[in-house]
Coordinates of C-alpha atoms and ligand atoms in Angstrom, one line a residue:
X1 CA -41.6 -8.7 16.6
X2 CA -37.9 -7.6 16.5
X3 CA -36.4 -4.7 18.4
X4 CA -33.8 -4.0 15.7
X5 CA -33.4 -0.3 15.2
X6 CA -31.5 1.5 12.5
X7 CA -28.7 3.9 13.1
X8 CA -27.5 6.4 10.5
X9 CA -23.9 7.3 10.8
X10 CA -23.2 10.5 8.8
X11 CA -19.7 11.4 7.5
X12 CA -18.3 14.9 7.2
X13 CA -19.6 16.9 4.2
X14 CA -16.4 16.9 2.1
X15 CA -15.4 13.3 3.0
X16 CA -13.8 11.5 0.0
X17 CA -14.9 7.9 -0.9
X18 CA -12.6 6.0 -3.2
X19 CA -10.7 2.9 -4.2
X20 CA -7.1 2.0 -4.3
X21 CA -4.9 -0.2 -6.5
X22 CA -1.3 -0.4 -7.9
X23 CA -0.2 -0.7 -11.5
X24 CA 1.5 -4.1 -11.5
X25 CA -1.4 -5.8 -9.7
X26 CA -4.0 -4.8 -12.4
X27 CA -2.3 -3.5 -15.6
X28 CA -0.8 -6.3 -17.6
X29 CA 1.2 -3.6 -19.3
X30 CA 2.2 -5.0 -22.8
X31 CA 5.9 -3.8 -23.0
X32 CA 6.6 -4.7 -19.4
X33 CA 5.3 -8.2 -19.9
X34 CA 6.8 -8.8 -23.3
X35 CA 10.2 -7.5 -22.4
X36 CA 10.2 -8.4 -18.7
X37 CA 11.0 -4.9 -17.8
X38 CA 10.6 -5.1 -14.1
X39 CA 11.9 -7.2 -11.3
X40 CA 8.4 -8.4 -10.5
X41 CA 7.6 -9.5 -14.0
X42 CA 10.9 -11.6 -13.9
X43 CA 10.2 -12.9 -10.4
X44 CA 6.8 -14.3 -11.5
X45 CA 8.7 -16.4 -14.1
X46 CA 10.8 -18.1 -11.5
X47 CA 9.7 -21.6 -10.4
X48 CA 7.9 -21.7 -7.1
X49 CA 7.8 -17.9 -6.4
X50 CA 4.0 -17.5 -6.7
X51 CA 2.0 -19.7 -4.5
X52 CA -0.8 -20.6 -7.0
X53 CA 1.6 -20.7 -10.0
X54 CA -0.2 -17.7 -11.6
X55 CA 1.4 -14.5 -12.9
X56 CA 0.4 -10.9 -13.6
X57 CA 0.9 -11.0 -17.3
X58 CA -2.7 -10.2 -17.9
X59 CA -3.9 -9.4 -14.4
X60 CA -7.1 -7.4 -14.9
X61 CA -5.9 -6.0 -18.3
X62 CA -6.5 -2.6 -16.8
X63 CA -4.3 -1.1 -19.5
X64 CA -6.8 -2.2 -22.1
X65 CA -9.9 -1.9 -20.0
X66 CA -9.4 1.3 -18.0
X67 CA -12.3 3.1 -19.7
X68 CA -14.7 0.4 -18.5
X69 CA -13.2 0.5 -15.0
X70 CA -13.6 4.2 -14.8
X71 CA -17.3 3.7 -15.6
X72 CA -17.4 1.3 -12.7
X73 CA -15.8 3.9 -10.4
X74 CA -18.5 6.3 -11.5
X75 CA -21.3 3.8 -11.1
X76 CA -20.1 3.2 -7.5
X77 CA -20.4 7.0 -6.8
X78 CA -16.7 7.2 -5.9
X79 CA -14.7 10.4 -6.0
X80 CA -11.1 9.2 -5.4
X81 CA -8.9 6.8 -7.2
X82 CA -5.4 5.7 -6.3
X83 CA -2.9 3.8 -8.4
X84 CA 0.9 3.8 -9.0
X85 CA 3.1 4.6 -12.0
X86 CA 4.8 1.8 -13.9
X87 CA 8.4 3.0 -13.4
X88 CA 9.8 0.1 -15.5
X89 CA 7.6 0.9 -18.5
X90 CA 8.1 4.6 -18.2
X91 CA 11.9 4.3 -17.9
X92 CA 12.8 1.0 -19.6
X93 CA 16.5 1.9 -19.8
X94 CA 19.0 3.0 -17.2
X95 CA 21.2 6.1 -17.7
X96 CA 24.0 4.0 -19.4
X97 CA 27.5 5.5 -19.8
X98 CA 26.7 8.2 -22.3
X99 CA 25.3 11.3 -20.7
X100 CA 21.9 12.1 -22.3
X101 CA 18.7 13.6 -21.2
X102 CA 16.5 11.1 -19.3
X103 CA 12.9 10.8 -20.6
X104 CA 9.8 8.9 -20.1
X105 CA 8.7 6.4 -22.9
X106 CA 6.1 8.3 -25.0
X107 CA 3.2 5.8 -25.3
X108 CA 3.2 5.2 -21.5
X109 CA 2.9 8.9 -20.8
X110 CA -0.1 9.1 -23.1
X111 CA -1.8 6.2 -21.3
X112 CA -1.4 7.7 -17.9
X113 CA -2.4 11.2 -19.0
X114 CA -5.5 9.8 -20.6
X115 CA -6.4 7.8 -17.4
X116 CA -5.8 10.7 -15.1
X117 CA -7.6 13.2 -17.3
X118 CA -10.7 11.0 -17.6
X119 CA -10.8 10.6 -13.8
X120 CA -10.5 14.3 -13.4
X121 CA -13.3 15.0 -15.9
X122 CA -15.6 13.0 -13.7
X123 CA -14.6 14.9 -10.6
X124 CA -12.5 12.0 -9.2
X125 CA -9.4 13.0 -7.2
X126 CA -6.3 11.3 -8.4
X127 CA -3.8 9.8 -5.9
X128 CA -0.6 8.5 -7.4
X129 CA 2.2 6.4 -5.9
X130 CA 5.6 6.4 -7.5
X131 CA 7.0 3.1 -6.1
X132 CA 4.5 0.4 -5.3
X133 CA 7.0 -2.6 -4.9
X134 CA 8.3 -2.8 -8.5
X135 CA 11.7 -1.7 -9.8
X136 CA 12.9 -1.3 -13.4
X137 CA 14.9 -4.5 -14.0
X138 CA 18.1 -2.5 -14.9
X139 CA 18.0 -0.9 -11.4
X140 CA 17.2 -4.2 -9.6
X141 CA 20.2 -5.7 -11.4
X142 CA 22.4 -3.0 -9.9
X143 CA 21.2 -3.8 -6.4
X144 CA 17.8 -2.0 -6.3
X145 CA 17.3 -0.2 -3.0
X146 CA 20.8 -1.0 -1.9
X147 CA 22.3 0.5 -5.0
X148 CA 24.2 3.7 -4.3
X149 CA 22.5 5.3 -7.3
X150 CA 18.9 4.5 -6.4
X151 CA 18.1 7.9 -4.8
X152 CA 19.4 9.8 -7.9
X153 CA 17.3 7.6 -10.1
X154 CA 14.2 8.0 -7.9
X155 CA 14.6 11.8 -7.9
X156 CA 14.9 11.8 -11.7
X157 CA 11.7 9.6 -11.9
X158 CA 9.9 12.0 -9.6
X159 CA 11.0 15.0 -11.5
X160 CA 9.7 13.6 -14.8
X161 CA 6.5 12.5 -13.1
X162 CA 5.9 16.1 -12.0
X163 CA 6.6 17.4 -15.4
X164 CA 4.3 15.0 -17.2
X165 CA 1.5 14.5 -14.7
X166 CA 1.7 17.2 -12.1
X167 CA -1.3 19.1 -13.6
X168 CA -3.5 16.0 -13.1
X169 CA -2.5 14.6 -9.8
X170 CA -4.1 15.7 -6.5
X171 CA -2.1 13.7 -4.0
X172 CA 1.3 12.1 -4.5
X173 CA 2.8 9.3 -2.6
X174 CA 6.5 8.6 -3.0
X175 CA 6.6 5.0 -1.7
X176 CA 4.0 2.5 -0.7
X177 CA 4.5 0.6 2.6
X178 CA 8.3 0.7 2.7
X179 CA 8.5 -1.7 5.7
X180 CA 6.1 -4.3 4.2
X181 CA 8.3 -4.3 1.1
X182 CA 11.6 -4.4 3.0
X183 CA 10.3 -7.1 5.3
X184 CA 9.2 -9.3 2.4
X185 CA 12.3 -8.6 0.3
X186 CA 15.1 -8.7 2.8
X187 CA 13.8 -10.7 5.8
X188 CA 11.1 -13.1 4.7
X189 CA 12.5 -13.6 1.1
X190 CA 9.1 -13.8 -0.5
X191 CA 9.5 -10.9 -2.8
X192 CA 12.4 -9.5 -4.9
X193 CA 15.3 -9.2 -4.2
X194 CA 14.5 -12.5 -2.3
X195 CA 17.0 -12.0 0.6
X196 CA 16.3 -13.7 3.9
X197 CA 17.1 -12.6 7.4
X198 CA 19.4 -9.9 5.9
X199 CA 18.9 -7.2 8.5
X200 CA 21.9 -5.2 7.4
X201 CA 20.6 -5.2 3.8
X202 CA 17.2 -4.2 5.2
X203 CA 18.6 -1.1 7.0
X204 CA 20.7 -0.1 4.0
X205 CA 17.5 -0.2 2.0
X206 CA 15.6 1.8 4.7
X207 CA 18.2 4.5 4.6
X208 CA 18.2 4.8 0.9
X209 CA 14.5 4.7 0.7
X210 CA 14.3 7.6 3.2
X211 CA 16.9 9.5 1.1
X212 CA 15.0 8.8 -2.1
X213 CA 11.7 9.8 -0.4
X214 CA 13.2 13.1 0.7
X215 CA 14.6 13.9 -2.8
X216 CA 11.4 12.8 -4.6
X217 CA 9.3 14.9 -2.1
X218 CA 11.1 18.1 -3.2
X219 CA 11.2 17.1 -6.9
X220 CA 7.4 16.4 -6.9
X221 CA 6.7 19.8 -5.2
X222 CA 8.9 21.6 -7.7
X223 CA 9.0 24.6 -5.4
X224 CA 5.2 24.8 -5.0
X225 CA 4.1 24.6 -1.4
X226 CA 0.5 23.6 -2.3
X227 CA 1.5 20.3 -4.0
X228 CA 0.6 17.5 -1.6
X229 CA 3.2 14.8 -1.1
X230 CA 3.5 12.0 1.4
X231 CA 4.1 8.2 1.5
X232 CA 1.8 5.4 2.5
X233 CA 2.5 3.6 5.8
X234 CA 1.2 0.1 6.5
X235 CA 0.0 0.2 10.2
X236 CA -0.3 -3.1 11.9
X237 CA -0.8 -3.0 15.7
X238 CA 1.3 -5.7 17.3
X239 CA 0.5 -7.7 20.4
X240 CA 2.4 -10.5 22.2
X241 CA 1.1 -14.0 21.6
X242 CA 1.7 -14.8 25.3
X243 CA 1.0 -11.8 27.4
X244 CA 3.0 -13.2 30.3
X245 CA 6.1 -13.8 28.2
X246 CA 8.8 -11.1 28.5
X247 CA 10.4 -12.4 25.3
X248 CA 7.2 -12.1 23.4
X249 CA 6.8 -8.6 24.8
X250 CA 10.3 -7.7 23.7
X251 CA 9.8 -8.9 20.1
X252 CA 6.4 -7.2 20.0
X253 CA 8.1 -3.9 21.0
X254 CA 10.8 -4.3 18.2
X255 CA 8.3 -5.2 15.5
X256 CA 6.1 -2.3 16.6
X257 CA 8.9 0.2 16.7
X258 CA 10.6 -0.7 13.4
X259 CA 7.6 -1.9 11.3
X260 CA 5.1 0.9 12.2
X261 CA 7.2 3.8 13.3
X262 CA 10.7 3.9 11.7
X263 CA 9.5 5.7 8.5
X264 CA 7.1 8.3 9.9
X265 CA 9.4 9.0 12.9
X266 CA 12.5 9.4 10.7
X267 CA 10.6 11.7 8.4
X268 CA 9.3 13.9 11.2
X269 CA 12.7 14.1 12.8
X270 CA 14.8 14.3 9.6
X271 CA 17.1 11.6 10.6
X272 CA 17.3 7.8 10.9
X273 CA 17.8 6.3 14.4
X274 CA 18.3 2.6 14.7
X275 CA 17.0 0.9 17.9
X276 CA 19.4 -0.8 20.3
X277 CA 20.9 -3.3 20.3
X278 CA 21.3 -3.2 16.5
X279 CA 22.6 0.4 16.8
X280 CA 25.5 -1.1 19.0
X281 CA 27.0 -2.6 15.8
X282 CA 29.1 -0.3 13.8
X283 CA 27.8 -1.3 10.4
X284 CA 24.3 -0.4 11.6
X285 CA 25.5 2.8 13.4
X286 CA 27.0 4.0 10.2
X287 CA 23.6 4.2 8.7
X288 CA 22.2 6.5 11.3
X289 CA 22.0 10.2 11.3
X290 CA 20.5 13.2 9.4
X291 CA 19.2 12.9 5.9
X292 CA 19.1 16.1 3.9
X293 CA 15.7 17.4 3.0
X294 CA 13.9 14.7 5.0
X295 CA 12.6 16.6 8.0
X296 CA 8.8 17.0 7.9
X297 CA 8.6 15.9 4.3
X298 CA 5.0 14.6 4.8
X299 CA 2.1 16.8 4.0
X300 CA -0.7 14.3 4.8
X301 CA -0.8 10.9 6.5
X302 CA -1.6 8.0 4.2
X303 CA -2.7 5.1 6.4
X304 CA -3.0 1.5 5.1
X305 CA -4.6 -0.9 7.6
X306 CA -5.8 -4.5 7.3
X307 CA -5.2 -6.3 10.6
X308 CA -3.2 -6.7 13.8
X309 CA -0.4 -9.2 14.3
X310 CA 0.4 -11.4 17.3
X311 CA 4.1 -11.9 17.7
X312 CA 6.2 -14.5 19.4
X313 CA 9.8 -15.1 20.3
X314 CA 11.1 -18.4 18.9
X315 CA 14.0 -20.3 20.4
X316 CA 16.5 -20.4 17.6
X317 CA 20.2 -19.6 17.2
X318 CA 21.2 -16.9 16.6
X319 CA 18.2 -15.5 18.5
X320 CA 16.0 -13.3 16.3
X321 CA 15.2 -10.0 18.0
X322 CA 12.2 -9.5 15.8
X323 CA 10.6 -12.8 16.5
X324 CA 8.0 -14.3 14.2
X325 CA 4.3 -13.9 13.4
X326 CA 2.1 -16.2 15.5
X327 CA -0.3 -18.5 13.7
X328 CA -2.9 -18.0 16.4
X329 CA -6.1 -16.1 15.7
X330 CA -8.5 -14.8 18.3
X331 CA -10.9 -13.2 15.8
X332 CA -12.5 -14.2 12.5
X333 CA -9.9 -14.3 9.8
X334 CA -9.9 -13.6 6.0
X335 CA -8.7 -16.0 3.3
X336 CA -5.1 -15.1 4.1
X337 CA -5.5 -15.8 7.8
X338 CA -5.6 -12.1 8.8
X339 CA -7.9 -11.3 11.7
X340 CA -10.7 -8.9 11.1
X341 CA -9.9 -6.5 13.9
X342 CA -11.6 -3.1 13.7
X343 CA -10.4 -2.2 17.3
X344 CA -6.9 -2.2 15.8
X345 CA -8.0 0.3 13.1
X346 CA -9.4 2.5 15.9
X347 CA -6.1 2.2 17.8
X348 CA -4.1 3.2 14.7
X349 CA -6.3 6.2 13.9
X350 CA -6.6 7.6 17.4
X351 CA -3.3 6.6 19.1
X352 CA -0.5 5.1 16.9
X353 CA -0.5 8.0 14.4
X354 CA -0.8 10.6 17.2
X355 CA 2.9 11.6 17.2
X356 CA 2.7 12.5 13.5
X357 CA -0.5 14.6 13.4
X358 CA 1.1 18.0 13.4
X359 CA 3.1 19.3 10.5
X360 CA 6.1 21.8 10.5
X361 CA 3.7 24.8 10.5
X362 CA 1.8 23.6 13.5
X363 CA -1.2 22.5 11.4
X364 CA -3.1 19.3 11.6
X365 CA -2.0 16.9 8.8
X366 CA -5.0 15.6 6.9
X367 CA -5.3 11.9 7.2
X368 CA -6.4 9.6 4.3
X369 CA -7.0 5.9 4.7
X370 CA -5.3 4.8 1.5
X371 CA -5.9 1.0 1.8
X372 CA -8.3 -1.2 3.8
X373 CA -9.9 -4.4 2.6
X374 CA -10.7 -8.1 3.0
X375 CA -9.5 -11.1 1.0
X376 CA -11.4 -14.3 0.1
X377 CA -9.9 -17.2 -1.8
X378 CA -11.2 -18.4 -5.2
X379 CA -9.3 -20.2 -7.9
X380 CA -8.1 -18.0 -10.9
X381 CA -9.7 -20.5 -13.3
X382 CA -13.3 -19.8 -12.3
X383 CA -15.3 -17.9 -14.9
X384 CA -19.1 -17.6 -15.3
X385 CA -21.4 -18.5 -12.4
X386 CA -22.5 -17.2 -9.1
X387 CA -19.4 -17.7 -7.1
X388 CA -18.2 -15.1 -4.7
X389 CA -20.9 -12.5 -5.5
X390 CA -22.5 -12.8 -2.1
X391 CA -19.6 -11.5 0.1
X392 CA -21.2 -11.0 3.5
X393 CA -17.8 -11.2 5.3
X394 CA -16.4 -8.3 3.2
X395 CA -19.5 -6.3 3.9
X396 CA -19.2 -6.9 7.6
X397 CA -15.5 -5.9 7.5
X398 CA -16.3 -2.7 5.6
X399 CA -19.1 -1.7 8.0
X400 CA -17.2 -2.5 11.2
X401 CA -14.1 -0.5 10.0
X402 CA -16.2 2.5 8.8
X403 CA -18.0 2.5 12.2
X404 CA -14.7 3.0 14.1
X405 CA -13.4 5.4 11.4
X406 CA -16.3 7.6 12.2
X407 CA -15.6 7.3 15.9
X408 CA -12.1 8.4 15.3
X409 CA -13.4 11.5 13.4
X410 CA -15.6 12.2 16.4
X411 CA -12.5 11.8 18.6
X412 CA -11.0 14.7 16.7
X413 CA -8.8 13.0 14.0
X414 CA -8.8 15.0 10.8
X415 CA -9.7 12.0 8.5
X416 CA -10.5 13.3 5.0
X417 CA -11.2 10.2 3.0
X418 CA -11.3 6.4 2.8
X419 CA -10.0 4.4 -0.2
X420 CA -11.0 0.8 -0.2
X421 CA -8.6 -1.9 -1.4
X422 CA -9.6 -2.6 -4.1
X423 CA -12.0 -1.8 -7.0
X424 CA -11.4 -5.2 -8.7
X425 CA -9.8 -8.5 -7.7
X426 CA -6.1 -8.3 -8.7
X427 CA -2.7 -10.0 -8.5
X428 CA -1.8 -10.4 -4.8
X429 CA 2.0 -10.6 -5.1
X430 CA 3.5 -13.9 -4.0
X431 CA 0.0 -15.3 -3.3
X432 CA -1.0 -14.9 -6.9
X433 CA -4.5 -14.4 -8.3
X434 CA -6.3 -16.6 -5.8
X435 CA -6.8 -14.0 -3.0
X436 CA -9.7 -11.7 -4.0
X437 CA -9.8 -8.2 -2.6
X438 CA -12.2 -6.7 -5.1
X439 CA -15.6 -5.0 -4.6
X440 CA -15.9 -6.1 -8.1
X441 CA -15.2 -9.7 -9.1
X442 CA -12.9 -10.5 -12.0
X443 CA -13.2 -13.8 -13.9
X444 CA -9.6 -13.9 -15.2
X445 CA -10.4 -16.1 -18.2
X446 CA -12.8 -13.7 -20.0
X447 CA -11.9 -10.7 -17.8
X448 CA -15.6 -10.1 -17.0
X449 CA -16.3 -7.7 -14.2
X450 CA -19.3 -8.4 -11.9
X451 CA -20.3 -6.2 -8.9
X452 CA -20.3 -8.1 -5.5
X453 CA -22.8 -7.3 -2.8
X454 CA -20.0 -5.2 -1.1
X455 CA -19.8 -3.0 -4.2
X456 CA -23.6 -2.3 -4.0
X457 CA -23.2 -1.6 -0.3
X458 CA -20.2 0.7 -0.8
X459 CA -21.9 2.5 -3.6
X460 CA -24.9 3.3 -1.3
X461 CA -22.6 4.5 1.5
X462 CA -20.7 6.8 -0.9
X463 CA -23.9 8.2 -2.4
X464 CA -25.5 8.9 1.0
X465 CA -22.2 9.8 2.6
X466 CA -23.6 7.8 5.4
X467 CA -23.8 4.3 6.7
X468 CA -26.8 2.5 8.1
X469 CA -26.2 0.0 10.9
X470 CA -28.7 -2.1 12.7
X471 CA -28.5 -2.6 16.5
X472 CA -29.3 -6.1 17.3
Ligands
BGC1 C1 -0.3 -3.5 -0.5 C2 -1.1 -4.0 -1.7 C3 -1.6 -5.4 -1.3 C4 -2.6 -5.3 -0.1 C5 -3.2 -6.6 0.3 C6 -0.9 -3.8 0.9 O1 0.1 -4.3 1.7 O2 0.0 -2.1 -0.6 O3 -0.3 -4.0 -2.8 O4 -2.3 -6.0 -2.4 O5 -1.9 -4.7 1.0 O6 -2.2 -7.4 0.8

């Protein structure tokens, strides 16, 4: 006889269950691929940039197969879908020297309108990100996020996005995980533009991204207060590798302050403040200060959470204030070495986001979890067969994170929805096609989709708006 007993955890009545993705990771958009229209489509052609040697030229062929994938979303009982716009395909050319009216490329507009309309017909809420790590190549060539024109260009992009898709989008996000992007592109050198340890470049990019966010926020609203606009922040609780080490504590503090807080804090305050000692240098100080239109330009909180991070100070010259990521793991890890750490999710939801819960009118900002998921590793060459369908670890990750999410709701946090990363396996940036984040498996060779056990589980949770756990 066992003494296991089932617990039913109910979610609030209007809670939204969904999935999240980004265009480049799934689309394989034909013109982008053929003409190498974006920095990322060029980056994947460079020798040694992608760990497993794959690229996103086909990815999940979402561009061809989106009708089938919408069916899957329906089958899983989901009511929210998040993706991003392909800026490079929508605006394949820069402004040039002749002044002319800027427009979106026609075929691309129809594709997105069809996608969003079909989602809406099924009662699925549409979440759209403008910038999810990919720049049009012409803009990247001019310096991307350090180009003096990037905020103008982003505003034009946002304005056209509102004109073409505003009637179909429920929640807009200007940029996805600005600090993850800036860290990878300016410090670690793993992503375009491929700079490394370039802290000044990183802060120039932060300032222009904040400026661009502010301008896009107002362009997307188009004067309508009810239009919901925010940005997605990657939250990663940091902890020192060696609790007793003042140097590890110091780098943990910097990483925490800059990686997690610099964006939401600047937006809430309407100004960029750079932490000491960097602010002691005049080229950094010049980047500080008020940014027009920025203050409180965040209607809801979009929280992406995967794991925590242990930080350590390394003896090197010149010393690096931000330290490095420790390789130690104290909890079970996913295929990418990221600890499954639901306690961190609870900390983010109940404490880290606390300073940003109240908007300019004194109202509670709604909170959406716009990404959370678990990676396993399987070669992109695998096709038919039973591999990876039984994904107990992903199921455990999902359950443990939903349990603490519900506790956070009980603690009074206004969480309105959860969007799992991701519906299908997809292209995981510099790691290639090997890491699998999908509830649905993709065999890249024949593009077949197959539901994993986690998909069945998630679909039951969404249908019941409840989760069953067993106390052992
Ligand atoms: C990004 C996604 C990425 C996921 C898993 C997030 O940082 O927004 O594009 O695939 O995490 O690494």
